[in-house]
Amino acid sequence: MHELSVAATMVDLAVEEAARLGAVRIHALHLRLGRLSGIVKEALIFSWDAACQGTALEGANLVIEDIPAAIYCGGCDTERELQSIQHFVCAVCGASSVEIVRGGELEIAALEIE
Ligand SMILES: [Zn+2]
């Protein structure tokens, strides 16, 4: 399962960062997850406990911040939230030459440590 390896990577990064900060325990990991990241949130949550087992993150909470997908439309000269991740078009003028500006995030936003 793809999400399990993603969870394991997040755990590795968090463990490294916590060690660098001299933390004893990690209470929670805050993750920014974009809608275009290709990661299924539920599957990631499901994989979390297994990925944490035997690490400094064992028992830590996974707090996910959903990042909506956004595009920039040159025709309207503005940024808009993407209505559907299947259709990369501007919801107002219908232009398809849009630029994705947000939604691909998969990054650790914060660690709650002790
Ligand atoms: Zn537009």
GROMACS .gro file of C-alpha atoms and ligand atoms in nm:
model
  115
    1MET     CA    1   0.000   0.000   0.000
    2HIS     CA    2   0.138   0.336  -0.110
    3GLU     CA    3   0.008   0.523   0.195
    4LEU     CA    4   0.196   0.294   0.434
    5SER     CA    5   0.529   0.385   0.275
    6VAL     CA    6   0.430   0.752   0.285
    7ALA     CA    7   0.343   0.721   0.653
    8ALA     CA    8   0.675   0.545   0.718
    9THR     CA    9   0.861   0.827   0.541
   10MET     CA   10   0.681   1.088   0.753
   11VAL     CA   11   0.767   0.895   1.068
   12ASP     CA   12   1.134   0.877   0.964
   13LEU     CA   13   1.147   1.251   0.898
   14ALA     CA   14   0.974   1.329   1.228
   15VAL     CA   15   1.205   1.100   1.425
   16GLU     CA   16   1.509   1.267   1.269
   17GLU     CA   17   1.376   1.615   1.338
   18ALA     CA   18   1.280   1.527   1.696
   19ALA     CA   19   1.627   1.384   1.759
   20ARG     CA   20   1.780   1.703   1.623
   21LEU     CA   21   1.566   1.905   1.865
   22GLY     CA   22   1.650   1.676   2.154
   23ALA     CA   23   1.290   1.570   2.202
   24VAL     CA   24   1.209   1.268   2.413
   25ARG     CA   25   0.860   1.209   2.291
   26ILE     CA   26   0.648   1.319   2.001
   27HIS     CA   27   0.285   1.377   2.088
   28ALA     CA   28   0.153   1.468   1.748
   29LEU     CA   29   0.253   1.526   1.391
   30HIS     CA   30   0.069   1.788   1.189
   31LEU     CA   31   0.061   1.715   0.820
   32ARG     CA   32  -0.043   1.937   0.532
   33LEU     CA   33  -0.213   1.720   0.275
   34GLY     CA   34  -0.315   1.863  -0.060
   35ARG     CA   35  -0.608   1.722  -0.253
   36LEU     CA   36  -0.384   1.667  -0.553
   37SER     CA   37  -0.115   1.485  -0.357
   38GLY     CA   38  -0.252   1.149  -0.467
   39ILE     CA   39  -0.267   1.033  -0.108
   40VAL     CA   40  -0.589   0.888   0.030
   41LYS     CA   41  -0.633   1.047   0.370
   42GLU     CA   42  -0.826   0.756   0.520
   43ALA     CA   43  -0.562   0.508   0.406
   44LEU     CA   44  -0.288   0.726   0.553
   45ILE     CA   45  -0.467   0.744   0.887
   46PHE     CA   46  -0.520   0.370   0.871
   47SER     CA   47  -0.146   0.314   0.815
   48TRP     CA   48  -0.032   0.559   1.080
   49ASP     CA   49  -0.027   0.338   1.389
   50ALA     CA   50   0.160   0.062   1.210
   51ALA     CA   51   0.417   0.309   1.080
   52CYS     CA   52   0.471   0.454   1.429
   53GLN     CA   53   0.513   0.123   1.605
   54GLY     CA   54   0.851   0.085   1.771
   55THR     CA   55   0.955   0.446   1.700
   56ALA     CA   56   0.959   0.766   1.907
   57LEU     CA   57   0.621   0.839   1.752
   58GLU     CA   58   0.446   0.539   1.897
   59GLY     CA   59   0.107   0.660   2.021
   60ALA     CA   60   0.145   1.000   1.854
   61ASN     CA   61  -0.154   1.160   1.690
   62LEU     CA   62  -0.164   1.232   1.321
   63VAL     CA   63  -0.332   1.567   1.261
   64ILE     CA   64  -0.411   1.629   0.898
   65GLU     CA   65  -0.479   1.970   0.752
   66ASP     CA   66  -0.658   1.937   0.419
   67ILE     CA   67  -0.530   2.175   0.156
   68PRO     CA   68  -0.784   2.240  -0.119
   69ALA     CA   69  -0.665   2.249  -0.476
   70ALA     CA   70  -0.633   2.593  -0.630
   71ILE     CA   71  -0.558   2.715  -0.978
   72TYR     CA   72  -0.453   3.042  -1.128
   73CYS     CA   73  -0.653   3.150  -1.431
   74GLY     CA   74  -0.471   3.388  -1.663
   75GLY     CA   75  -0.798   3.483  -1.835
   76CYS     CA   76  -0.952   3.606  -1.513
   77ASP     CA   77  -0.613   3.702  -1.368
   78THR     CA   78  -0.711   3.547  -1.039
   79GLU     CA   79  -0.666   3.245  -0.817
   80ARG     CA   80  -0.960   3.010  -0.770
   81GLU     CA   81  -1.034   2.698  -0.576
   82LEU     CA   82  -1.056   2.403  -0.809
   83GLN     CA   83  -1.412   2.269  -0.824
   84SER     CA   84  -1.322   1.920  -0.938
   85ILE     CA   85  -0.984   1.751  -0.942
   86GLN     CA   86  -1.095   1.577  -1.262
   87HIS     CA   87  -1.141   1.901  -1.454
   88PHE     CA   88  -0.856   2.147  -1.450
   89VAL     CA   89  -1.059   2.439  -1.579
   90CYS     CA   90  -1.156   2.781  -1.450
   91ALA     CA   91  -1.506   2.759  -1.296
   92VAL     CA   92  -1.590   3.110  -1.411
   93CYS     CA   93  -1.460   3.155  -1.766
   94GLY     CA   94  -1.401   2.789  -1.854
   95ALA     CA   95  -1.041   2.839  -1.957
   96SER     CA   96  -0.838   2.520  -1.946
   97SER     CA   97  -0.499   2.691  -1.962
   98VAL     CA   98  -0.479   2.717  -1.588
   99GLU     CA   99  -0.187   2.678  -1.356
  100ILE     CA  100  -0.204   2.469  -1.042
  101VAL     CA  101  -0.089   2.679  -0.749
  102ARG     CA  102  -0.190   2.466  -0.453
  103GLY     CA  103  -0.302   2.114  -0.368
  104GLY     CA  104   0.007   1.899  -0.417
  105GLU     CA  105   0.127   1.942  -0.058
  106LEU     CA  106   0.252   1.649   0.140
  107GLU     CA  107   0.461   1.798   0.414
  108ILE     CA  108   0.508   1.807   0.787
  109ALA     CA  109   0.367   2.133   0.920
  110ALA     CA  110   0.454   2.089   1.286
  111LEU     CA  111   0.559   1.846   1.554
  112GLU     CA  112   0.429   1.848   1.908
  113ILE     CA  113   0.722   1.736   2.117
  114GLU     CA  114   0.841   1.714   2.474
  115ZN      ZN  115  -1.106   3.219  -1.566
   0.00000   0.00000   0.00000
